[in-house]
Each structure stands twice: as structure tokens, then as C-alpha cells.
Amino acid sequence: MAKYSIGVDFGTQSGRAVLVEVGSGREIATAVKEYTHGVMDEFLPDGTTRLEDDWALQHPNDYLEVLELTIPKVLEESGVSADDVIGIGIDFTACTVLPIKADGTPLCMMDEFSDHPHSYVKLWKHHAAQDEANRLNEIAEERGEDFLQRYGGKISSEWMFPKVWQILNEAPEIYEAADQIVEATDWVISQMTGEIRRNSCTAGYKAIWHKQDGYPSKEFFKALDPRLENVVEDKLSNDIYSIGSKAGEVTEKAASLIGVNPGTAVAVANVDAHVSIPAVGITEPGKLLMIMGTSTCHVLLGEEEKIVPGMCGVVEDGVLPGFMGYEAGQSCVGDHFEWFIENCVPESYYEEARNKGVNIHALLTEKAGNLRVGESGLIALDWWNGNRSTLVDADLTGVLLGATLLTKPEEIYRALIEATAYGTRVIIEAFRNSGVPVDEVYACGGIAEKNTLMMQIYSDVLNTEIKISASSQTPALGSAMFGAVAAGEERGGYESIEDAAKEMGRVKDETYQPNADNVKVYDKLFAEYERLYDYFGRGENDVMKRLKDIKLHASK
């Protein structure tokens, strides 16, 4: 009898479950649940408590709704019995954190804290802890902390300790009330198994944990703030569980809510980008995967620990056991294009799209695809949401250069696409220049699957073939594979994630190949991008930060 595993992918706007046949990797059924509260970046759920700039919060109950609605739905639609489901795995955006009580109750779900912004989930793109990140980096550099270089020389405001420190600085009562501060991915696993098992992936990439050295020293945390001296013991944990291992089993209570059997194996939690690697069949170094969505994460396996400027991290066993896992990223990709259509496209274009029976993205893509490379005279910097790699600076902002009174929306749209491709090229060249080979490029996610123009532009800008994931739900497939590994061979699963990847991971037969003529023009445009990148991003002209400061004071 066939066995099945369920993967649940918690994204920025929604969560989705996919039911996968173990062995073939065939996706049997998929269900999606939009988050009830979405991304809260202006008000709390009460509708009156206003959030400051750069905040991005979520409600943890939205995650539970995803489990309770999507898992029963995929079972019902497929007709698969819960008796044949051997494992569950999940993945999450990261770093996405929340303060909880000892029994797992999120502080925001307690009456006394429901109107307090710091009691909610801080989403990955919560950038309001930039001041804390800046100070952390200054102190780490002054002290000569070794860990800094493993993260490209800077710790991001998106990560665990800047966010924890922001809570302590701005809401010490929330910090005091929290028995633990956890990654949302670990919290969701605990809601299924009854136990918190902090995963090695988020600990390594987002919380400065090292397999050999552990967390930074108490002396370092004390140097940040005397109140943080025991932050690991007080709010986190030294108990870290390796990805690819079993977190526990579904409890009776959870089983009654999500529709699987009690005792179903649950994998240690993971991150959406990293869990995608085995889903495209990558099990060896030199193959970079772009996970493309609202943002893009770049994940790569290596055999040695190398220091790469501006990378998000290098973590032993962080992606697959036995390898160094490298991560880099771009903070604004899909968000980039969404901003543009919501704010910069005239009604006449929407009317044309309606008449053609297509959405506005499809219309702009069609029009942009009719342009020759360089025809618009435009170039952009893709920093609408800051720069994650290689500058690690959330205070950077977007640039569009070359606009005239004749510039059309499709020309700007294409320039924004090209900007994200240039940003990826900067990242790949940083890896190669630091001795980390990038021999092949893969892509997954909705953009990679649907936008042929964008992927051709990437192939031309990078001057390389690009392979596309065969799955439209790559992270969820990867999570399901880890669920099958958690179940183990004795239950019909796998001994290792490598074994699962060999049987269940796959890419499409068709690939994108670079166009030689386009490559030549893009090399010229990329040279201009690099000049702007360095000029605005490396301190020669900090106008973006000065403008932010002026804006801050003007709004008070």
C-alpha cells in the first residue's frame, strides 16, 4: 500500500499543505489558507493601535488555522486515509519569532498583552530592530568576535537577537513576562507534539549558534546589555535539534484538530528556503538554488567553511547533514513588483488587462518582453525593502535612474526585474570570489514557475543555464520529504534526506539558456549597477539614510 507524507509551507501571506506520495514524490493534493490577519504593518488587530515604520507582525493563531483547515482538506480531497500518512514536516519564513509562556501560550493571546505590539509575532521582514543590529555589530567588531565573519561581517536586523533586544529595550515588561522567545516554526511544531524542539537551521542562521562553539559568550551578551547576560538560558535554550531528525509525534489533542492519527511522526522544523534544496534533488556542492517569492533566498552547499562578505551565514549541517550550508538573500523581489502595480500603473493598463482577460502582471510582462535589452535607458537598485546580501543594511532604499517624460510603466517594470537579477549576480560573484564554487543555478517558487521573461532575464544576466523545480510547491514538498525521513524506514519512509532526495526530488526537463547577444548588453548594464551599488551602499553617499532620518523627524 502507498504511504504518504504531508508538508506544510508557512509563507508570508498564507500557508499551504501538500500531500505527497512517498517514493514517487507525486503531489496528490494541495490546500492553501490565507492568513486571517495577514501581515500587520500599520495596526494591531484592534484596529486602533498603530505600528511604527518598519514593523511587520503576524498573529500566531493564523498558523494554527492553516493546520486545522489545510490538512483535513488535502485528506478529504484525495481520499487518502490518515492511516496511510506516516509523517509531517513544516517550513517557515525566518527569522520569525514570538514570545511565549512556559506552556506555549503566545503573549499576544493573553488579555493583558493583546494590545501590545511587542507581544505579537515579529515577521522576517520586521526591520524596526535596525538600531539594535547596528549596535550589536559595532560591539562584536570592537571585541573581535569570531562569529561575525560567518555571517558576512554583519548580523541582520531581521534576526533573533536584534529582535529580542528590541523587545527588551522598548517593552521590558514583555521581555520579563516571556518564559521563552522562539522561532514560529518551532512553536508550530510544539503545538503538534507538545514539546519545543529548537531546530539547528534557524539556530545556526538566525541566532548565531554554531555546532562546535554554541552561542556567543555570556560576556558578549553582557557587553551588549547587562540584562542580556543570560539571555540564552533565560529566553532561548542550549538544546538544539538537527534538521532531518524527528521532533516527536502528533498528540491526541493535535490529532483531533488536524485530522491525522495520534503518533504520526513530526520532523524537526525547518526554513522554507533550506528545505527546498532536497526537493529539487540537490545533494552535492556547487549547485545554487534561488527560492523566489516576495523575497529571494539563495542556498548553496559547500565542503569547507569559507568567509563570504555579506552572506547571511554558513552553518555546518544547516541544509543537509555532512555539508556546509551557505545562505544569502534579497529582501525585495515579488514585493518589488507588487509595490509597482499598486502605486505606479495607470488605470488604462488595468482596463487593457481586463479586456485581454489577464492580470496586470501578465500584461506588464508581455509589454516588457517586447523591449530589447537596454532599450528603456533605465537601471534600478532593488533595495525597496533594504539590502540583505551583500550589504546587510535594512536602511538602504530603492533607486530608479534614467527616467524621462517618455518612460512607460513596462519599462520600469522590466528595470525592476533586471535589478533583482543584478542583485543575484552580485551574490553569486561574492561566493565565487571567496572560494565557494557555483557551477549550476536552480530556481523554484511561483515566479520561477510562471514568469518566463524574468527567468530568461536571469539566465542572460547570470550568463548561465537555469533549471526549474518540477514542483509548484517546492518548500512544501521538501517538508513532506523531511516528514518521511522523520517516520523512518520502518514506517515506510527514509533513512536519510539524501535517500528521499534521490527518489522524490526533481526538476523540469526544459531549462533557460542565456542569449549571447543579451549577455553582452547585460554585462555593460551590470557594470553600471555595480557602480551604483558601491556608491550608495558602501558609504560614499549615505543620502538614503539621511533621507530616512529627515522623514523620521518630519513625521513626529
Coordinates of C-alpha atoms in Angstrom, one line a residue, residues 51-484:
L51 CA 2.5 50.5 14.4
E52 CA 5.6 52.5 13.7
D53 CA 7.6 52.4 10.4
D54 CA 9.5 49.2 9.6
W55 CA 7.2 47.0 11.7
A56 CA 5.8 43.7 10.4
L57 CA 3.8 41.5 12.7
Q58 CA 1.7 38.4 12.5
H59 CA -0.8 36.6 14.6
P60 CA 0.1 33.0 15.7
N61 CA -3.4 31.8 15.6
D62 CA -3.3 32.2 11.9
Y63 CA -0.7 29.4 11.7
L64 CA -2.9 27.1 13.7
E65 CA -5.8 27.8 11.4
V66 CA -3.6 26.7 8.5
L67 CA -3.0 23.3 10.1
E68 CA -6.7 22.9 11.1
L69 CA -8.0 23.7 7.6
T70 CA -5.5 22.6 5.1
I71 CA -4.5 19.2 6.4
P72 CA -8.1 17.8 6.7
K73 CA -8.8 19.3 3.2
V74 CA -6.0 17.5 1.4
L75 CA -7.0 14.2 3.1
E76 CA -10.6 14.8 2.1
E77 CA -9.9 15.8 -1.5
S78 CA -7.5 12.9 -2.1
G79 CA -9.5 10.2 -0.3
V80 CA -6.3 9.2 1.4
S81 CA -6.7 7.7 4.8
A82 CA -5.0 9.1 7.8
D83 CA -3.8 5.6 8.5
D84 CA -1.5 5.9 5.4
V85 CA 0.1 9.2 6.4
I86 CA 3.4 8.4 8.0
G87 CA 4.9 11.9 8.6
I88 CA 4.5 15.6 8.7
G89 CA 7.1 18.3 8.1
I90 CA 6.8 22.1 8.1
D91 CA 8.9 25.0 6.9
F92 CA 8.6 28.7 7.7
T93 CA 9.9 32.1 6.8
A94 CA 12.8 33.1 9.1
C95 CA 13.6 34.8 11.3
T96 CA 10.0 34.9 12.5
V97 CA 9.8 35.0 16.3
L98 CA 7.4 35.3 19.2
P99 CA 7.4 35.5 23.0
I100 CA 5.5 32.7 24.8
K101 CA 4.8 31.4 28.3
A102 CA 6.2 28.1 29.6
D103 CA 3.0 26.3 28.5
G104 CA 3.4 27.6 24.9
T105 CA 0.8 30.3 25.1
P106 CA 1.8 33.3 22.9
L107 CA 1.7 36.5 25.0
C108 CA -0.4 38.2 22.3
M109 CA -3.2 35.7 23.0
M110 CA -3.3 36.8 26.7
D111 CA -5.8 39.5 27.5
E112 CA -3.3 41.7 29.3
F113 CA -0.9 41.8 26.3
S114 CA -3.3 41.7 23.4
D115 CA -2.9 45.4 22.6
H116 CA 0.9 45.4 23.0
P117 CA 2.8 45.3 19.7
H118 CA 5.8 43.5 21.2
S119 CA 3.7 40.6 22.3
Y120 CA 3.0 39.5 18.7
V121 CA 5.0 37.5 16.1
K122 CA 7.8 39.6 14.6
L123 CA 7.8 38.5 10.9
W124 CA 11.1 38.1 9.0
K125 CA 10.7 41.5 7.4
H126 CA 10.2 43.3 10.7
H127 CA 13.1 45.8 10.3
A128 CA 12.5 48.0 13.3
A129 CA 15.4 46.5 15.2
Q130 CA 18.0 48.1 12.9
D131 CA 19.3 50.2 15.8
E132 CA 19.9 47.1 17.9
A133 CA 21.5 45.3 14.9
N134 CA 23.8 48.3 14.3
R135 CA 24.9 48.4 18.0
L136 CA 25.4 44.6 18.1
N137 CA 27.6 44.7 15.0
E138 CA 29.7 47.6 16.5
I139 CA 30.3 45.8 19.8
A140 CA 31.0 42.5 18.1
E141 CA 33.5 44.2 15.8
E142 CA 35.1 46.1 18.7
R143 CA 35.5 42.8 20.6
G144 CA 36.8 40.9 17.6
E145 CA 34.1 38.3 17.9
D146 CA 34.9 35.4 15.6
F147 CA 31.3 34.6 14.8
L148 CA 30.8 37.9 12.9
Q149 CA 32.7 36.7 9.8
R150 CA 30.5 33.6 9.5
Y151 CA 27.6 35.9 8.7
G152 CA 29.3 38.1 6.2
G153 CA 30.5 40.6 8.7
K154 CA 27.1 41.8 9.9
I155 CA 24.2 40.4 11.9
S156 CA 20.9 41.5 10.2
S157 CA 18.1 43.4 11.9
E158 CA 15.8 40.5 10.7
W159 CA 17.5 38.0 13.1
M160 CA 16.8 36.7 16.5
F161 CA 19.0 38.8 18.9
P162 CA 18.3 42.3 17.4
K163 CA 14.6 41.5 17.7
V164 CA 14.9 40.1 21.3
W165 CA 17.0 43.2 22.2
Q166 CA 14.3 45.5 20.7
I167 CA 11.7 43.9 23.0
L168 CA 14.0 44.3 26.0
N169 CA 14.7 48.0 25.1
E170 CA 11.1 49.1 24.2
A171 CA 9.0 46.7 26.2
P172 CA 10.9 45.2 29.2
E173 CA 7.6 44.1 30.7
I174 CA 7.0 41.8 27.6
Y175 CA 10.6 40.5 27.9
E176 CA 10.1 39.8 31.6
A177 CA 6.7 38.1 31.0
A178 CA 8.1 35.8 28.3
D179 CA 9.3 32.5 29.5
Q180 CA 10.8 31.7 26.1
I181 CA 11.3 33.6 22.8
V182 CA 11.0 31.1 19.9
E183 CA 11.0 30.8 16.2
A184 CA 7.5 30.5 14.9
T185 CA 8.4 27.3 13.1
D186 CA 9.5 25.6 16.4
W187 CA 6.4 26.9 18.1
V188 CA 4.1 25.4 15.5
I189 CA 5.9 22.0 15.8
S190 CA 5.3 22.3 19.6
Q191 CA 1.6 22.7 19.1
M192 CA 1.6 19.3 17.3
T193 CA 4.0 17.4 19.5
G194 CA 3.6 19.1 22.9
E195 CA 7.4 19.8 23.1
I196 CA 9.6 22.6 21.8
R197 CA 12.5 21.3 19.8
R198 CA 14.6 24.2 18.5
N199 CA 15.9 23.4 15.1
S200 CA 19.5 23.7 14.1
C201 CA 18.7 25.6 10.9
T202 CA 17.2 28.7 12.4
A203 CA 19.5 28.5 15.4
G204 CA 22.5 28.4 13.1
Y205 CA 21.4 31.0 10.5
K206 CA 19.4 33.4 12.6
A207 CA 20.5 33.0 16.2
I208 CA 24.3 33.0 15.9
W209 CA 24.5 29.3 17.1
H210 CA 27.5 27.2 16.0
K211 CA 27.6 23.4 16.1
Q212 CA 31.0 23.4 17.8
D213 CA 31.0 26.7 19.7
G214 CA 27.4 27.1 20.6
Y215 CA 26.0 30.6 21.1
P216 CA 28.3 33.7 21.6
S217 CA 29.6 34.0 25.1
K218 CA 27.8 35.5 28.1
E219 CA 30.5 38.2 28.1
F220 CA 29.4 39.2 24.7
F221 CA 25.8 39.4 25.6
K222 CA 26.7 41.3 28.8
A223 CA 28.7 43.8 26.7
L224 CA 25.5 44.4 24.6
D225 CA 23.4 45.0 27.7
P226 CA 23.9 43.7 31.2
R227 CA 20.3 42.5 31.2
L228 CA 21.1 40.1 28.3
E229 CA 24.0 38.3 30.0
N230 CA 21.9 35.2 30.5
V231 CA 19.6 35.6 27.5
V232 CA 20.3 32.1 26.2
E233 CA 19.5 30.4 29.4
D234 CA 16.6 32.7 30.3
K235 CA 14.8 33.0 26.9
L236 CA 16.3 30.5 24.5
S237 CA 17.9 27.1 25.0
N238 CA 21.1 25.3 24.5
D239 CA 19.2 22.2 23.4
I240 CA 19.3 22.3 19.6
Y241 CA 17.9 19.5 17.4
S242 CA 19.3 18.7 14.0
I243 CA 17.2 19.1 10.9
G244 CA 16.5 15.7 9.4
S245 CA 15.6 14.3 12.8
K246 CA 12.3 13.6 14.5
A247 CA 10.8 16.2 16.8
G248 CA 8.2 13.9 18.2
E249 CA 4.7 12.6 17.4
V250 CA 1.3 14.1 16.9
T251 CA -0.5 14.3 20.3
E252 CA -4.1 13.2 20.9
K253 CA -5.2 16.8 21.2
A254 CA -3.5 17.9 18.0
A255 CA -4.7 14.9 16.1
S256 CA -8.3 15.8 16.8
L257 CA -7.7 19.3 15.4
I258 CA -5.7 18.5 12.2
G259 CA -7.2 15.1 11.2
V260 CA -4.1 12.8 11.3
N261 CA -3.6 9.9 13.6
P262 CA -2.0 10.3 17.1
G263 CA 1.6 9.1 16.9
T264 CA 2.2 10.4 13.4
A265 CA 5.9 11.3 13.1
V266 CA 6.7 15.0 13.0
A267 CA 10.0 16.3 11.7
V268 CA 12.2 18.9 13.4
A269 CA 11.1 22.3 11.9
N270 CA 12.9 23.9 9.0
V271 CA 13.1 27.1 6.9
D272 CA 11.3 27.5 3.6
A273 CA 14.5 28.2 1.6
H274 CA 16.7 25.4 3.1
V275 CA 14.0 22.7 2.9
S276 CA 13.7 23.3 -0.8
I277 CA 17.2 22.0 -1.6
P278 CA 16.4 18.3 -1.5
A279 CA 13.1 18.9 -3.2
V280 CA 15.0 19.8 -6.5
G281 CA 17.3 16.8 -6.0
I282 CA 20.4 18.8 -4.9
T283 CA 22.6 16.6 -2.7
E284 CA 26.1 18.0 -3.5
P285 CA 28.1 21.2 -3.5
G286 CA 28.3 23.8 -6.3
K287 CA 24.6 24.0 -7.0
L288 CA 22.9 27.2 -6.0
L289 CA 19.1 27.3 -5.5
M290 CA 17.1 30.5 -5.7
I291 CA 13.9 30.4 -3.8
M292 CA 11.9 33.2 -5.4
G293 CA 8.9 34.8 -3.8
T294 CA 8.2 38.1 -2.0
S295 CA 11.9 37.9 -1.3
T296 CA 14.6 35.6 -2.7
C297 CA 16.8 33.3 -0.7
H298 CA 19.9 31.8 -2.2
V299 CA 21.1 28.5 -0.7
L300 CA 24.3 26.6 -1.6
L301 CA 26.2 23.6 -0.3
G302 CA 29.9 23.6 0.3
E303 CA 32.6 21.3 1.6
E304 CA 34.6 23.9 3.6
E305 CA 33.8 26.8 5.8
K306 CA 34.7 29.9 3.8
I307 CA 34.2 33.5 4.8
V308 CA 32.0 35.3 2.2
P309 CA 31.4 39.0 2.5
G310 CA 27.7 39.8 3.2
M311 CA 26.4 36.3 3.2
C312 CA 23.6 35.5 5.6
G313 CA 25.5 32.6 7.1
V314 CA 27.5 29.4 6.8
V315 CA 26.2 26.6 9.0
E316 CA 27.6 23.1 9.4
D317 CA 24.7 20.7 8.7
G318 CA 22.5 23.7 8.2
V319 CA 20.9 22.5 5.0
L320 CA 22.0 18.8 4.6
P321 CA 24.0 16.7 7.0
G322 CA 27.7 16.5 6.2
F323 CA 27.9 19.8 4.3
M324 CA 28.4 23.5 5.0
G325 CA 25.2 25.3 4.1
Y326 CA 25.6 28.8 2.7
E327 CA 22.8 31.3 2.6
A328 CA 22.4 34.7 1.0
G329 CA 19.3 36.7 0.1
Q330 CA 17.4 39.6 -1.4
S331 CA 14.8 41.3 0.7
C332 CA 12.6 42.6 -2.1
V333 CA 11.6 40.6 -5.2
G334 CA 7.9 39.8 -5.5
D335 CA 7.2 42.6 -3.1
H336 CA 9.0 44.9 -5.5
F337 CA 6.6 44.2 -8.4
E338 CA 3.6 44.3 -6.1
W339 CA 4.5 47.8 -4.9
F340 CA 4.8 48.9 -8.5
I341 CA 1.4 47.7 -9.7
E342 CA -0.3 49.0 -6.6
N343 CA 1.2 52.5 -6.8
C344 CA 2.5 53.3 -10.3
V345 CA 0.4 51.7 -13.0
P346 CA -2.3 53.9 -14.7
E347 CA -5.9 52.8 -14.9
S348 CA -5.7 52.5 -18.7
Y349 CA -3.3 49.5 -18.2
Y350 CA -5.7 47.8 -15.9
E351 CA -8.5 48.3 -18.4
E352 CA -6.4 46.8 -21.1
A353 CA -5.6 43.8 -18.9
R354 CA -9.3 43.3 -18.2
N355 CA -10.1 43.5 -21.9
K356 CA -7.5 40.9 -22.6
G357 CA -8.6 38.7 -19.7
V358 CA -5.3 38.7 -18.0
N359 CA -4.0 40.1 -14.7
I360 CA -1.9 43.2 -14.6
H361 CA 1.4 41.3 -14.0
A362 CA 0.8 39.3 -17.2
L363 CA 0.1 42.4 -19.2
L364 CA 3.2 44.2 -17.9
T365 CA 5.3 41.1 -18.5
E366 CA 4.1 40.8 -22.1
K367 CA 4.8 44.5 -22.8
A368 CA 8.2 44.3 -21.0
G369 CA 9.1 41.2 -23.1
N370 CA 8.7 43.2 -26.3
L371 CA 11.5 45.6 -25.3
R372 CA 15.1 45.0 -26.4
V373 CA 17.8 44.8 -23.7
G374 CA 18.8 48.3 -22.7
E375 CA 16.1 49.9 -24.8
S376 CA 14.5 51.7 -21.9
G377 CA 17.6 53.5 -20.8
L378 CA 16.7 52.6 -17.2
I379 CA 18.6 51.0 -14.3
A380 CA 17.4 50.4 -10.8
L381 CA 18.7 49.3 -7.4
D382 CA 16.5 46.6 -5.9
W383 CA 16.5 48.0 -2.3
W384 CA 12.9 48.9 -1.8
N385 CA 13.0 46.7 1.3
G386 CA 16.7 47.2 2.2
N387 CA 19.6 45.0 1.2
R388 CA 20.1 41.6 2.8
S389 CA 23.2 40.5 0.8
T390 CA 25.8 41.6 0.4
L391 CA 25.5 44.9 2.2
V392 CA 23.3 43.6 5.1
D393 CA 21.6 47.0 5.6
A394 CA 17.9 47.4 6.0
D395 CA 18.2 51.2 5.9
L396 CA 19.0 51.2 2.2
T397 CA 16.2 52.2 -0.2
G398 CA 15.3 51.9 -3.9
V399 CA 16.7 53.8 -6.8
L400 CA 15.4 54.2 -10.4
L401 CA 17.8 56.0 -12.7
G402 CA 17.3 57.2 -16.3
A403 CA 13.6 58.0 -16.3
T404 CA 12.2 60.6 -18.8
L405 CA 8.8 62.0 -19.7
L406 CA 8.6 59.2 -22.2
T407 CA 9.3 56.4 -19.8
K408 CA 6.5 53.8 -19.8
P409 CA 5.3 51.5 -17.0
E410 CA 6.5 48.4 -18.7
E411 CA 10.0 49.9 -19.0
I412 CA 10.1 50.5 -15.2
Y413 CA 8.7 47.0 -14.6
R414 CA 11.4 45.4 -16.7
A415 CA 14.1 47.6 -15.0
L416 CA 12.9 46.3 -11.6
I417 CA 13.1 42.7 -12.8
E418 CA 16.6 43.3 -14.1
A419 CA 17.6 44.9 -10.8
T420 CA 16.8 41.8 -8.9
A421 CA 18.8 39.7 -11.4
Y422 CA 21.8 42.0 -11.0
G423 CA 21.4 41.6 -7.2
T424 CA 21.6 37.9 -7.6
R425 CA 24.7 38.2 -9.8
V426 CA 26.4 40.3 -7.1
I427 CA 25.7 37.4 -4.6
I428 CA 27.0 34.7 -6.9
E429 CA 30.2 36.6 -7.7
A430 CA 30.7 37.1 -4.0
F431 CA 30.6 33.3 -3.4
R432 CA 32.9 32.6 -6.3
N433 CA 35.4 35.3 -5.3
S434 CA 35.5 33.8 -1.8
G435 CA 36.3 30.2 -3.0
V436 CA 32.8 28.8 -2.8
P437 CA 32.0 27.2 -6.3
V438 CA 28.7 28.0 -8.0
D439 CA 28.6 25.7 -11.0
E440 CA 24.9 25.3 -11.6
V441 CA 21.8 27.5 -10.8
Y442 CA 18.4 26.2 -9.9
A443 CA 15.2 28.2 -9.2
C444 CA 11.9 27.4 -7.5
G445 CA 8.8 29.3 -6.4
G446 CA 5.8 30.9 -8.1
I447 CA 7.9 33.4 -10.0
A448 CA 10.3 30.8 -11.3
E449 CA 7.5 28.6 -12.4
K450 CA 5.3 31.2 -14.1
N451 CA 7.3 34.2 -15.3
T452 CA 9.3 33.1 -18.3
L453 CA 10.5 36.6 -19.1
M454 CA 12.0 37.0 -15.7
M455 CA 13.8 33.7 -15.7
Q456 CA 15.2 34.4 -19.2
I457 CA 16.5 37.8 -18.0
Y458 CA 18.2 36.0 -15.0
S459 CA 19.8 33.5 -17.4
D460 CA 21.1 36.3 -19.6
V461 CA 22.3 38.4 -16.7
L462 CA 24.0 35.5 -15.0
N463 CA 25.2 34.0 -18.3
T464 CA 24.2 30.5 -17.1
E465 CA 21.7 27.8 -17.6
I466 CA 18.8 27.8 -15.1
K467 CA 17.0 24.7 -14.0
I468 CA 13.5 25.0 -12.6
S469 CA 11.9 22.9 -9.9
A470 CA 9.3 20.4 -11.2
S471 CA 7.1 21.1 -8.2
S472 CA 4.9 24.2 -7.9
Q473 CA 5.1 23.7 -4.1
T474 CA 8.8 23.1 -3.7
P475 CA 9.2 24.0 0.1
A476 CA 6.1 22.0 1.0
L477 CA 7.4 19.1 -1.0
G478 CA 10.7 19.4 0.8
S479 CA 8.9 19.5 4.2
A480 CA 7.0 16.4 3.2
M481 CA 10.3 14.7 2.4
F482 CA 11.6 15.5 5.9
G483 CA 8.4 14.2 7.3
A484 CA 9.0 10.9 5.5

